[in-house]
Amino acid sequence: MADTKVYRASTTAPVNIAVVKYWGKRDAKLNLPTNSSLSVTLSQDDLRTLTTASCSSSFDKDTLTLNGEEADVSGARTQACFRELRSRRSALEEKDASLPKLSTMPLRIVSENNFPTAAGLASSAAGLAAFVRAIADLYELPDSPSELSLIARQGSGSACRSLFGGYVAWRMGEKADGSDSLADQVAEASHWPGMKALILVVSAGRKLVPSTSGMQQTVATSALFKHRVEAVVPGHMQAMEEAIRDRDFAKFAEVTMRDSNSFHATCLDTLPPIIYLNEYSKAAIRAVHMLNEAAGRTVAAYTFDAGANPVIYYPEEETEAVVGTLFPALSKTTGWKEGPAYGAMKAVVDLQDVGAILAEGVNRVICTGVGEGPTKSDQFLVAEDGTPVTGSK
Amino acid sequence: MADTKVYRASTTAPVNIAVVKYWGKRDAKLNLPTNSSLSVTLSQDDLRTLTTASCSSSFDKDTLTLNGEEADVSGARTQACFRELRSRRSALEEKDASLPKLSTMPLRIVSENNFPTAAGLASSAAGLAAFVRAIADLYELPDSPSELSLIARQGSGSACRSLFGGYVAWRMGEKADGSDSLADQVAEASHWPGMKALILVVSAGRKLVPSTSGMQQTVATSALFKHRVEAVVPGHMQAMEEAIRDRDFAKFAEVTMRDSNSFHATCLDTLPPIIYLNEYSKAAIRAVHMLNEAAGRTVAAYTFDAGANPVIYYPEEETEAVVGTLFPALSKTTGWKEGPAYGAMKAVVDLQDVGAILAEGVNRVICTGVGEGPTKSDQFLVAEDGTPVTGSK
């Protein structure tokens, strides 16, 4: 009698926000980057993807449901992940004939984020990391997170960093086959648990300079990019690892801001130029510099991914200085966890015009901080009989 | 009997807009740049400074009147110009005792622009060039424009390029005393007379990132800046000189846009970052790329000095494509020379949203093109009796 059982595994995976940025591929097919990068994994209490991977011979084909909508699985990146994971499962099955032949069964993957897509956060890293981790758990693969990061990387570059919690490096590697381009953990979240992140979700504004396929356009046209890759990022990687090792926030902040500025500078040096920062982004940059200047010490750092949303890192002990200064401008914005407490904090500087612009452009804040890596979940988005279900949102 | 005669000389000098940008000094006292630069001198029919230099033993001190207001002449830069020019005059007087002792007389300089300061154009280059040229004429110095450029450079770096018409290079030089950091003419205006420039004077917007003393902050903090200076600008200088020699607009345009982007990228890579481009600047960038794409050839190039105003260069033979496309969005803006004719031209592309943003942000256009260098004038801003007079404005 044929095995029509539905096999399942569920995992959550986190978002990560780089402090040394990935931008540019040296191999577009294998998703091999031109430089190493480093990120902070954010708490899954605030931002996470929940993914259930299931397989059964009763399913008719591989499917993927993202936030309730069918997604295309025919793309080369998704197919590469399926192929790599099945091949590893298949190797186990060959060695142990008693194992069910999961590698031959269609997969049904269902995935949901606990934050609205409208938040404008790149959820692909969390999504791909959860996707790979869930299938690896379903297949009971013995691979380490670093080994799995090789697969996630092929799905979405920065996803490889979401396979770990805490502080994570993606080593660019040197080999042509990409076998050394993987993520490793620089430090556990518990090594420096007080790292907070305040994400300002800003109005998109008017996007005048298209960003599609911008990464490879930068590689092809920016003379400054080559210098960033060869001479700037290696120094940032080393300094950032030292800053994390020493829990040196001033150093962490300087490298974070320098690296974000350097990355966006190479975007601007692209032809045609790519400009992600808008008036609200500029206001956040100004606010952070005003804050640090007024405090007389480094209390906050900004960074921007390929978009306009500022992510402001700050150490927990500086909550009063940072949140106490930003909250008055943004008190009407949704997303604050402890509004009354924040309202009672003392600002170190009046942001004036800069605060008014932030008030106009910030639609929502997300208060979060460093967190753990993917975690097995007992919440399933595929029922025992194989039916997709909706999780609590 | 003492000589109380009022000696006078009047000159006009042009504005120049760089296509390979000057940014960063290797010697702040002597105004020695970190890299060479190259500019197009703009027609004085549209933008010029008129300056009368006068001297008389009846004057009580050196004075400078700019657009009707007394200016401070005690600054080190102005003093350096006075000193250098007097010293050259003094050398002539020592050789020829019959010459009046102008070098010992107080100077009265009166200067006026034919464009409002509110236009937001850096008028210091034209102003300093006219200042130096007028005093040199008053003193009847035999120095060539390149020799005078050494003096103007000490007053305001880019002023040295306004001592010539046409296409002008400022050679950075190598010597510590700055004696080889001077301007020379790459080509006369008549070599490539059809170079047009459309300046869009945009709303300042909200200036959030201060630009004061930004230049030296970039030198001190931007890692990408060093690469621009050493590896990028020398290539741009060579390519630009070839483009001008060959009247190759496509090449001229590519280098112009790349150099502007590269310069602004190093500003963004400064800590704190310097961001001159605003939403209106971005719209102009987008409009030019749309225009070139739709035309299927390079018809226009943008460049931005240390500010948000786009300067759009285009060859005269592409007036229909360029003006015909931009005019519909900006038809209500003041400054067009031939509104009805422009209105009848055929756009190569509908700028849509980009046009709407330009319509909102552009306050005034200036239609101009390549022009001649400083010219002696018979209009005097100091009367024969030494009284300052007001020119036609």
mmCIF file of N, CA, C and O in Angstrom, chain A residues 206 208-210 220-228 232 254 257-258 261-266 268-273 275-280 282-283 285-286 289 302 353-354 357 360, chain B residues 206 208-210 220-228 232 254 257-258 261-266 268-273 275-280 282-283 285-286 289 302 353-354 357 360:
data_model
loop_
_atom_site.group_PDB
_atom_site.id
_atom_site.type_symbol
_atom_site.label_atom_id
_atom_site.label_comp_id
_atom_site.label_asym_id
_atom_site.label_seq_id
_atom_site.Cartn_x
_atom_site.Cartn_y
_atom_site.Cartn_z
ATOM 1 N N ARG A 206 7.957 59.773 -3.894
ATOM 2 C CA ARG A 206 7.830 59.554 -5.328
ATOM 3 C C ARG A 206 9.105 58.906 -5.815
ATOM 4 O O ARG A 206 10.172 59.507 -5.782
ATOM 5 N N LEU A 208 11.534 58.123 -8.228
ATOM 6 C CA LEU A 208 11.814 58.660 -9.555
ATOM 7 C C LEU A 208 12.911 57.921 -10.257
ATOM 8 O O LEU A 208 13.038 57.952 -11.463
ATOM 9 N N VAL A 209 13.767 57.304 -9.480
ATOM 10 C CA VAL A 209 14.891 56.621 -10.082
ATOM 11 C C VAL A 209 14.674 55.130 -9.835
ATOM 12 O O VAL A 209 14.662 54.688 -8.702
ATOM 13 N N PRO A 210 14.430 54.386 -10.876
ATOM 14 C CA PRO A 210 14.054 52.987 -10.690
ATOM 15 C C PRO A 210 15.189 52.170 -10.073
ATOM 16 O O PRO A 210 16.356 52.454 -10.306
ATOM 17 N N ALA A 220 28.333 47.186 -12.862
ATOM 18 C CA ALA A 220 28.762 47.449 -14.235
ATOM 19 C C ALA A 220 29.232 48.881 -14.470
ATOM 20 O O ALA A 220 30.089 49.114 -15.317
ATOM 21 N N THR A 221 28.686 49.842 -13.722
ATOM 22 C CA THR A 221 28.949 51.241 -14.096
ATOM 23 C C THR A 221 29.640 52.115 -13.051
ATOM 24 O O THR A 221 30.141 53.177 -13.398
ATOM 25 N N SER A 222 29.651 51.717 -11.788
ATOM 26 C CA SER A 222 30.220 52.605 -10.766
ATOM 27 C C SER A 222 31.706 52.354 -10.535
ATOM 28 O O SER A 222 32.113 51.258 -10.144
ATOM 29 N N ALA A 223 32.486 53.398 -10.764
ATOM 30 C CA ALA A 223 33.923 53.283 -10.512
ATOM 31 C C ALA A 223 34.196 53.248 -9.009
ATOM 32 O O ALA A 223 35.153 52.618 -8.557
ATOM 33 N N LEU A 224 33.352 53.926 -8.242
ATOM 34 C CA LEU A 224 33.562 53.951 -6.791
ATOM 35 C C LEU A 224 33.212 52.609 -6.163
ATOM 36 O O LEU A 224 33.757 52.233 -5.122
ATOM 37 N N PHE A 225 32.295 51.879 -6.788
ATOM 38 C CA PHE A 225 31.871 50.586 -6.247
ATOM 39 C C PHE A 225 33.045 49.632 -6.083
ATOM 40 O O PHE A 225 33.186 48.960 -5.060
ATOM 41 N N LYS A 226 33.877 49.585 -7.101
ATOM 42 C CA LYS A 226 35.025 48.672 -7.073
ATOM 43 C C LYS A 226 35.896 48.992 -5.844
ATOM 44 O O LYS A 226 36.390 48.101 -5.162
ATOM 45 N N HIS A 227 36.069 50.270 -5.589
ATOM 46 C CA HIS A 227 36.892 50.664 -4.447
ATOM 47 C C HIS A 227 36.203 50.286 -3.136
ATOM 48 O O HIS A 227 36.854 49.850 -2.187
ATOM 49 N N ARG A 228 34.897 50.466 -3.082
ATOM 50 C CA ARG A 228 34.157 50.068 -1.880
ATOM 51 C C ARG A 228 34.396 48.589 -1.584
ATOM 52 O O ARG A 228 34.704 48.214 -0.459
ATOM 53 N N VAL A 232 37.117 49.315 1.028
ATOM 54 C CA VAL A 232 36.319 49.854 2.139
ATOM 55 C C VAL A 232 35.690 48.731 2.968
ATOM 56 O O VAL A 232 35.849 48.689 4.193
ATOM 57 N N GLU A 254 29.646 54.011 14.221
ATOM 58 C CA GLU A 254 30.394 54.713 13.171
ATOM 59 C C GLU A 254 30.491 53.853 11.917
ATOM 60 O O GLU A 254 30.255 54.317 10.799
ATOM 61 N N MET A 257 27.011 53.593 10.128
ATOM 62 C CA MET A 257 26.635 54.787 9.359
ATOM 63 C C MET A 257 27.541 54.960 8.151
ATOM 64 O O MET A 257 27.072 55.248 7.048
ATOM 65 N N ARG A 258 28.833 54.753 8.344
ATOM 66 C CA ARG A 258 29.763 54.871 7.213
ATOM 67 C C ARG A 258 29.428 53.856 6.125
ATOM 68 O O ARG A 258 29.475 54.169 4.930
ATOM 69 N N ASN A 261 26.231 54.853 4.284
ATOM 70 C CA ASN A 261 26.495 55.989 3.388
ATOM 71 C C ASN A 261 27.316 55.557 2.180
ATOM 72 O O ASN A 261 27.053 55.975 1.051
ATOM 73 N N SER A 262 28.306 54.719 2.427
ATOM 74 C CA SER A 262 29.171 54.245 1.337
ATOM 75 C C SER A 262 28.370 53.427 0.330
ATOM 76 O O SER A 262 28.508 53.589 -0.891
ATOM 77 N N PHE A 263 27.507 52.566 0.826
ATOM 78 C CA PHE A 263 26.651 51.761 -0.065
ATOM 79 C C PHE A 263 25.743 52.671 -0.896
ATOM 80 O O PHE A 263 25.674 52.549 -2.130
ATOM 81 N N HIS A 264 25.069 53.620 -0.253
ATOM 82 C CA HIS A 264 24.164 54.500 -1.010
ATOM 83 C C HIS A 264 24.949 55.431 -1.943
ATOM 84 O O HIS A 264 24.434 55.830 -2.992
ATOM 85 N N ALA A 265 26.188 55.734 -1.580
ATOM 86 C CA ALA A 265 27.035 56.544 -2.474
ATOM 87 C C ALA A 265 27.311 55.768 -3.765
ATOM 88 O O ALA A 265 27.268 56.340 -4.853
ATOM 89 N N THR A 266 27.567 54.473 -3.658
ATOM 90 C CA THR A 266 27.842 53.706 -4.887
ATOM 91 C C THR A 266 26.560 53.566 -5.716
ATOM 92 O O THR A 266 26.632 53.490 -6.937
ATOM 93 N N LEU A 268 24.346 55.988 -5.962
ATOM 94 C CA LEU A 268 24.266 57.285 -6.626
ATOM 95 C C LEU A 268 25.302 57.387 -7.745
ATOM 96 O O LEU A 268 25.094 58.084 -8.741
ATOM 97 N N ASP A 269 26.392 56.659 -7.604
ATOM 98 C CA ASP A 269 27.467 56.677 -8.615
ATOM 99 C C ASP A 269 27.155 55.740 -9.785
ATOM 100 O O ASP A 269 27.948 55.618 -10.713
ATOM 101 N N THR A 270 26.014 55.080 -9.727
ATOM 102 C CA THR A 270 25.588 54.190 -10.811
ATOM 103 C C THR A 270 25.043 55.037 -11.962
ATOM 104 O O THR A 270 24.564 56.140 -11.750
ATOM 105 N N LEU A 271 25.112 54.554 -13.189
ATOM 106 C CA LEU A 271 24.526 55.273 -14.331
ATOM 107 C C LEU A 271 23.490 54.378 -14.984
ATOM 108 O O LEU A 271 23.838 53.316 -15.481
ATOM 109 N N PRO A 272 22.201 54.766 -15.027
ATOM 110 C CA PRO A 272 21.616 55.923 -14.323
ATOM 111 C C PRO A 272 21.693 55.730 -12.810
ATOM 112 O O PRO A 272 21.682 54.593 -12.329
ATOM 113 N N PRO A 273 21.750 56.838 -12.076
ATOM 114 C CA PRO A 273 21.895 56.725 -10.616
ATOM 115 C C PRO A 273 20.687 56.080 -9.942
ATOM 116 O O PRO A 273 19.562 56.204 -10.415
ATOM 117 N N ILE A 275 18.725 56.145 -6.438
ATOM 118 C CA ILE A 275 18.622 56.991 -5.243
ATOM 119 C C ILE A 275 17.480 56.473 -4.379
ATOM 120 O O ILE A 275 16.317 56.644 -4.720
ATOM 121 N N TYR A 276 17.818 55.805 -3.292
ATOM 122 C CA TYR A 276 16.791 55.252 -2.406
ATOM 123 C C TYR A 276 16.372 56.242 -1.334
ATOM 124 O O TYR A 276 15.247 56.210 -0.859
ATOM 125 N N LEU A 277 17.289 57.067 -0.896
ATOM 126 C CA LEU A 277 17.003 57.964 0.228
ATOM 127 C C LEU A 277 16.081 59.086 -0.228
ATOM 128 O O LEU A 277 16.295 59.689 -1.265
ATOM 129 N N ASN A 278 15.046 59.372 0.558
ATOM 130 C CA ASN A 278 14.168 60.490 0.238
ATOM 131 C C ASN A 278 14.243 61.541 1.357
ATOM 132 O O ASN A 278 15.118 61.472 2.224
ATOM 133 N N GLU A 279 13.368 62.520 1.308
ATOM 134 C CA GLU A 279 13.435 63.617 2.282
ATOM 135 C C GLU A 279 13.277 63.114 3.719
ATOM 136 O O GLU A 279 13.843 63.680 4.657
ATOM 137 N N TYR A 280 12.501 62.041 3.885
ATOM 138 C CA TYR A 280 12.294 61.493 5.233
ATOM 139 C C TYR A 280 13.537 60.740 5.708
ATOM 140 O O TYR A 280 13.896 60.774 6.889
ATOM 141 N N LYS A 282 16.529 61.523 4.803
ATOM 142 C CA LYS A 282 17.489 62.579 5.146
ATOM 143 C C LYS A 282 17.190 63.146 6.524
ATOM 144 O O LYS A 282 18.114 63.461 7.289
ATOM 145 N N ALA A 283 15.886 63.285 6.844
ATOM 146 C CA ALA A 283 15.525 63.828 8.158
ATOM 147 C C ALA A 283 15.994 62.883 9.263
ATOM 148 O O ALA A 283 16.461 63.328 10.318
ATOM 149 N N ILE A 285 18.566 60.829 9.117
ATOM 150 C CA ILE A 285 20.029 60.948 9.184
ATOM 151 C C ILE A 285 20.390 62.167 10.037
ATOM 152 O O ILE A 285 21.213 62.095 10.948
ATOM 153 N N ARG A 286 19.718 63.262 9.741
ATOM 154 C CA ARG A 286 19.981 64.496 10.472
ATOM 155 C C ARG A 286 19.634 64.339 11.959
ATOM 156 O O ARG A 286 20.381 64.785 12.821
ATOM 157 N N HIS A 289 22.350 62.415 13.779
ATOM 158 C CA HIS A 289 23.562 63.216 14.020
ATOM 159 C C HIS A 289 23.306 64.301 15.067
ATOM 160 O O HIS A 289 24.169 64.576 15.906
ATOM 161 N N TYR A 302 22.190 55.165 12.178
ATOM 162 C CA TYR A 302 21.181 54.856 11.160
ATOM 163 C C TYR A 302 21.780 53.917 10.114
ATOM 164 O O TYR A 302 22.998 53.917 9.890
ATOM 165 N N ASP A 353 12.524 71.394 13.017
ATOM 166 C CA ASP A 353 12.093 71.100 11.636
ATOM 167 C C ASP A 353 12.240 69.631 11.276
ATOM 168 O O ASP A 353 11.416 69.051 10.571
ATOM 169 N N VAL A 354 13.338 69.076 11.736
ATOM 170 C CA VAL A 354 13.625 67.677 11.416
ATOM 171 C C VAL A 354 12.538 66.777 12.007
ATOM 172 O O VAL A 354 12.057 65.841 11.359
ATOM 173 N N ILE A 357 9.332 67.038 9.921
ATOM 174 C CA ILE A 357 9.379 66.264 8.672
ATOM 175 C C ILE A 357 9.182 64.775 8.973
ATOM 176 O O ILE A 357 8.452 64.075 8.264
ATOM 177 N N GLU A 360 5.637 64.021 9.558
ATOM 178 C CA GLU A 360 4.869 64.009 8.311
ATOM 179 C C GLU A 360 5.078 62.707 7.536
ATOM 180 O O GLU A 360 4.140 62.188 6.923
ATOM 181 N N ARG B 206 13.859 71.567 1.842
ATOM 182 C CA ARG B 206 14.244 71.668 3.234
ATOM 183 C C ARG B 206 15.655 71.140 3.369
ATOM 184 O O ARG B 206 15.913 69.967 3.163
ATOM 185 N N LEU B 208 18.354 69.692 5.108
ATOM 186 C CA LEU B 208 18.460 68.986 6.379
ATOM 187 C C LEU B 208 19.872 68.637 6.735
ATOM 188 O O LEU B 208 20.202 68.400 7.886
ATOM 189 N N VAL B 209 20.700 68.528 5.718
ATOM 190 C CA VAL B 209 22.069 68.128 5.991
ATOM 191 C C VAL B 209 22.939 69.319 5.628
ATOM 192 O O VAL B 209 22.993 69.737 4.493
ATOM 193 N N PRO B 210 23.551 69.909 6.630
ATOM 194 C CA PRO B 210 24.268 71.158 6.399
ATOM 195 C C PRO B 210 25.451 70.961 5.464
ATOM 196 O O PRO B 210 26.069 69.908 5.441
ATOM 197 N N ALA B 220 38.319 64.641 4.728
ATOM 198 C CA ALA B 220 38.715 64.013 6.001
ATOM 199 C C ALA B 220 38.036 62.678 6.254
ATOM 200 O O ALA B 220 38.619 61.808 6.920
ATOM 201 N N THR B 221 36.818 62.484 5.757
ATOM 202 C CA THR B 221 36.073 61.295 6.201
ATOM 203 C C THR B 221 35.662 60.312 5.105
ATOM 204 O O THR B 221 35.297 59.188 5.425
ATOM 205 N N SER B 222 35.674 60.711 3.843
ATOM 206 C CA SER B 222 35.177 59.781 2.820
ATOM 207 C C SER B 222 36.279 58.907 2.237
ATOM 208 O O SER B 222 37.252 59.402 1.660
ATOM 209 N N ALA B 223 36.088 57.604 2.369
ATOM 210 C CA ALA B 223 37.053 56.663 1.790
ATOM 211 C C ALA B 223 36.920 56.633 0.271
ATOM 212 O O ALA B 223 37.897 56.409 -0.444
ATOM 213 N N LEU B 224 35.710 56.854 -0.217
ATOM 214 C CA LEU B 224 35.500 56.829 -1.662
ATOM 215 C C LEU B 224 36.099 58.066 -2.336
ATOM 216 O O LEU B 224 36.498 58.020 -3.491
ATOM 217 N N PHE B 225 36.172 59.171 -1.581
ATOM 218 C CA PHE B 225 36.694 60.418 -2.144
ATOM 219 C C PHE B 225 38.121 60.246 -2.656
ATOM 220 O O PHE B 225 38.470 60.710 -3.736
ATOM 221 N N LYS B 226 38.937 59.574 -1.862
ATOM 222 C CA LYS B 226 40.344 59.364 -2.227
ATOM 223 C C LYS B 226 40.422 58.635 -3.578
ATOM 224 O O LYS B 226 41.240 58.968 -4.431
ATOM 225 N N HIS B 227 39.535 57.671 -3.743
ATOM 226 C CA HIS B 227 39.530 56.912 -4.996
ATOM 227 C C HIS B 227 39.055 57.789 -6.150
ATOM 228 O O HIS B 227 39.591 57.707 -7.259
ATOM 229 N N ARG B 228 38.068 58.616 -5.893
ATOM 230 C CA ARG B 228 37.604 59.545 -6.935
ATOM 231 C C ARG B 228 38.764 60.419 -7.415
ATOM 232 O O ARG B 228 38.983 60.568 -8.615
ATOM 233 N N VAL B 232 39.428 58.196 -10.488
ATOM 234 C CA VAL B 232 38.273 58.513 -11.332
ATOM 235 C C VAL B 232 38.478 59.814 -12.115
ATOM 236 O O VAL B 232 38.334 59.849 -13.339
ATOM 237 N N GLU B 254 28.183 61.644 -21.161
ATOM 238 C CA GLU B 254 28.403 60.524 -20.237
ATOM 239 C C GLU B 254 29.380 60.919 -19.135
ATOM 240 O O GLU B 254 29.136 60.667 -17.957
ATOM 241 N N MET B 257 27.681 63.440 -16.651
ATOM 242 C CA MET B 257 26.743 62.815 -15.698
ATOM 243 C C MET B 257 27.484 61.930 -14.698
ATOM 244 O O MET B 257 27.219 61.971 -13.497
ATOM 245 N N ARG B 258 28.431 61.153 -15.208
ATOM 246 C CA ARG B 258 29.213 60.301 -14.296
ATOM 247 C C ARG B 258 29.964 61.125 -13.271
ATOM 248 O O ARG B 258 30.034 60.776 -12.100
ATOM 249 N N ASN B 261 27.570 62.581 -10.674
ATOM 250 C CA ASN B 261 27.131 61.517 -9.761
ATOM 251 C C ASN B 261 28.255 61.105 -8.812
ATOM 252 O O ASN B 261 28.033 60.901 -7.616
ATOM 253 N N SER B 262 29.451 60.996 -9.347
ATOM 254 C CA SER B 262 30.600 60.586 -8.531
ATOM 255 C C SER B 262 30.889 61.628 -7.448
ATOM 256 O O SER B 262 31.129 61.285 -6.279
ATOM 257 N N PHE B 263 30.832 62.893 -7.818
ATOM 258 C CA PHE B 263 31.050 63.969 -6.847
ATOM 259 C C PHE B 263 29.989 63.918 -5.741
ATOM 260 O O PHE B 263 30.312 63.933 -4.544
ATOM 261 N N HIS B 264 28.714 63.814 -6.140
ATOM 262 C CA HIS B 264 27.659 63.783 -5.115
ATOM 263 C C HIS B 264 27.714 62.498 -4.289
ATOM 264 O O HIS B 264 27.325 62.484 -3.122
ATOM 265 N N ALA B 265 28.218 61.431 -4.888
ATOM 266 C CA ALA B 265 28.398 60.185 -4.132
ATOM 267 C C ALA B 265 29.423 60.383 -3.019
ATOM 268 O O ALA B 265 29.221 59.922 -1.894
ATOM 269 N N THR B 266 30.502 61.103 -3.308
ATOM 270 C CA THR B 266 31.503 61.314 -2.250
ATOM 271 C C THR B 266 30.955 62.253 -1.174
ATOM 272 O O THR B 266 31.334 62.140 -0.016
ATOM 273 N N LEU B 268 27.818 62.172 -0.205
ATOM 274 C CA LEU B 268 26.978 61.268 0.589
ATOM 275 C C LEU B 268 27.831 60.342 1.451
ATOM 276 O O LEU B 268 27.411 59.909 2.521
ATOM 277 N N ASP B 269 29.044 60.068 0.988
ATOM 278 C CA ASP B 269 29.953 59.186 1.732
ATOM 279 C C ASP B 269 30.689 59.928 2.847
ATOM 280 O O ASP B 269 31.506 59.352 3.566
ATOM 281 N N THR B 270 30.404 61.212 2.987
ATOM 282 C CA THR B 270 31.012 62.026 4.045
ATOM 283 C C THR B 270 30.301 61.725 5.372
ATOM 284 O O THR B 270 29.150 61.331 5.377
ATOM 285 N N LEU B 271 30.984 61.892 6.476
ATOM 286 C CA LEU B 271 30.335 61.696 7.777
ATOM 287 C C LEU B 271 30.422 62.994 8.575
ATOM 288 O O LEU B 271 31.519 63.427 8.889
ATOM 289 N N PRO B 272 29.308 63.639 8.950
ATOM 290 C CA PRO B 272 27.939 63.347 8.511
ATOM 291 C C PRO B 272 27.790 63.576 7.006
ATOM 292 O O PRO B 272 28.506 64.425 6.461
ATOM 293 N N PRO B 273 26.856 62.862 6.386
ATOM 294 C CA PRO B 273 26.714 62.975 4.934
ATOM 295 C C PRO B 273 26.242 64.352 4.493
ATOM 296 O O PRO B 273 25.518 65.032 5.208
ATOM 297 N N ILE B 275 24.122 66.063 1.523
ATOM 298 C CA ILE B 275 23.187 65.671 0.474
ATOM 299 C C ILE B 275 22.610 66.934 -0.153
ATOM 300 O O ILE B 275 21.796 67.618 0.458
ATOM 301 N N TYR B 276 23.068 67.256 -1.360
ATOM 302 C CA TYR B 276 22.594 68.462 -2.040
ATOM 303 C C TYR B 276 21.363 68.196 -2.883
ATOM 304 O O TYR B 276 20.534 69.069 -3.082
ATOM 305 N N LEU B 277 21.262 67.002 -3.441
ATOM 306 C CA LEU B 277 20.181 66.700 -4.374
ATOM 307 C C LEU B 277 18.865 66.549 -3.612
ATOM 308 O O LEU B 277 18.808 65.874 -2.597
ATOM 309 N N ASN B 278 17.822 67.180 -4.130
ATOM 310 C CA ASN B 278 16.513 67.000 -3.505
ATOM 311 C C ASN B 278 15.556 66.321 -4.491
ATOM 312 O O ASN B 278 15.979 65.830 -5.548
ATOM 313 N N GLU B 279 14.291 66.288 -4.154
ATOM 314 C CA GLU B 279 13.330 65.580 -5.003
ATOM 315 C C GLU B 279 13.266 66.187 -6.409
ATOM 316 O O GLU B 279 13.021 65.478 -7.383
ATOM 317 N N TYR B 280 13.491 67.496 -6.499
ATOM 318 C CA TYR B 280 13.430 68.151 -7.809
ATOM 319 C C TYR B 280 14.682 67.825 -8.627
ATOM 320 O O TYR B 280 14.604 67.653 -9.846
ATOM 321 N N LYS B 282 16.285 65.032 -8.351
ATOM 322 C CA LYS B 282 16.077 63.647 -8.786
ATOM 323 C C LYS B 282 15.164 63.605 -10.003
ATOM 324 O O LYS B 282 15.357 62.807 -10.924
ATOM 325 N N ALA B 283 14.135 64.465 -10.010
ATOM 326 C CA ALA B 283 13.210 64.492 -11.146
ATOM 327 C C ALA B 283 13.948 64.909 -12.411
ATOM 328 O O ALA B 283 13.701 64.355 -13.495
ATOM 329 N N ILE B 285 17.147 64.463 -13.054
ATOM 330 C CA ILE B 285 17.997 63.321 -13.432
ATOM 331 C C ILE B 285 17.171 62.316 -14.221
ATOM 332 O O ILE B 285 17.547 61.848 -15.303
ATOM 333 N N ARG B 286 16.016 62.024 -13.675
ATOM 334 C CA ARG B 286 15.140 61.052 -14.316
ATOM 335 C C ARG B 286 14.692 61.550 -15.688
ATOM 336 O O ARG B 286 14.659 60.797 -16.658
ATOM 337 N N HIS B 289 17.437 61.096 -18.269
ATOM 338 C CA HIS B 289 17.604 59.695 -18.692
ATOM 339 C C HIS B 289 16.423 59.238 -19.547
ATOM 340 O O HIS B 289 16.605 58.509 -20.528
ATOM 341 N N TYR B 302 22.927 66.047 -17.387
ATOM 342 C CA TYR B 302 22.718 66.883 -16.204
ATOM 343 C C TYR B 302 24.007 66.999 -15.421
ATOM 344 O O TYR B 302 24.862 66.104 -15.479
ATOM 345 N N ASP B 353 4.704 61.933 -14.422
ATOM 346 C CA ASP B 353 4.945 62.304 -13.015
ATOM 347 C C ASP B 353 6.181 63.179 -12.850
ATOM 348 O O ASP B 353 6.214 64.113 -12.046
ATOM 349 N N VAL B 354 7.209 62.813 -13.597
ATOM 350 C CA VAL B 354 8.475 63.541 -13.492
ATOM 351 C C VAL B 354 8.270 64.999 -13.907
ATOM 352 O O VAL B 354 8.777 65.925 -13.270
ATOM 353 N N ILE B 357 6.455 66.927 -11.139
ATOM 354 C CA ILE B 357 7.327 67.306 -10.022
ATOM 355 C C ILE B 357 8.194 68.499 -10.414
ATOM 356 O O ILE B 357 8.377 69.435 -9.637
ATOM 357 N N GLU B 360 6.266 71.634 -10.260
ATOM 358 C CA GLU B 360 6.058 72.065 -8.882
ATOM 359 C C GLU B 360 7.305 72.736 -8.314
ATOM 360 O O GLU B 360 7.204 73.686 -7.539
#
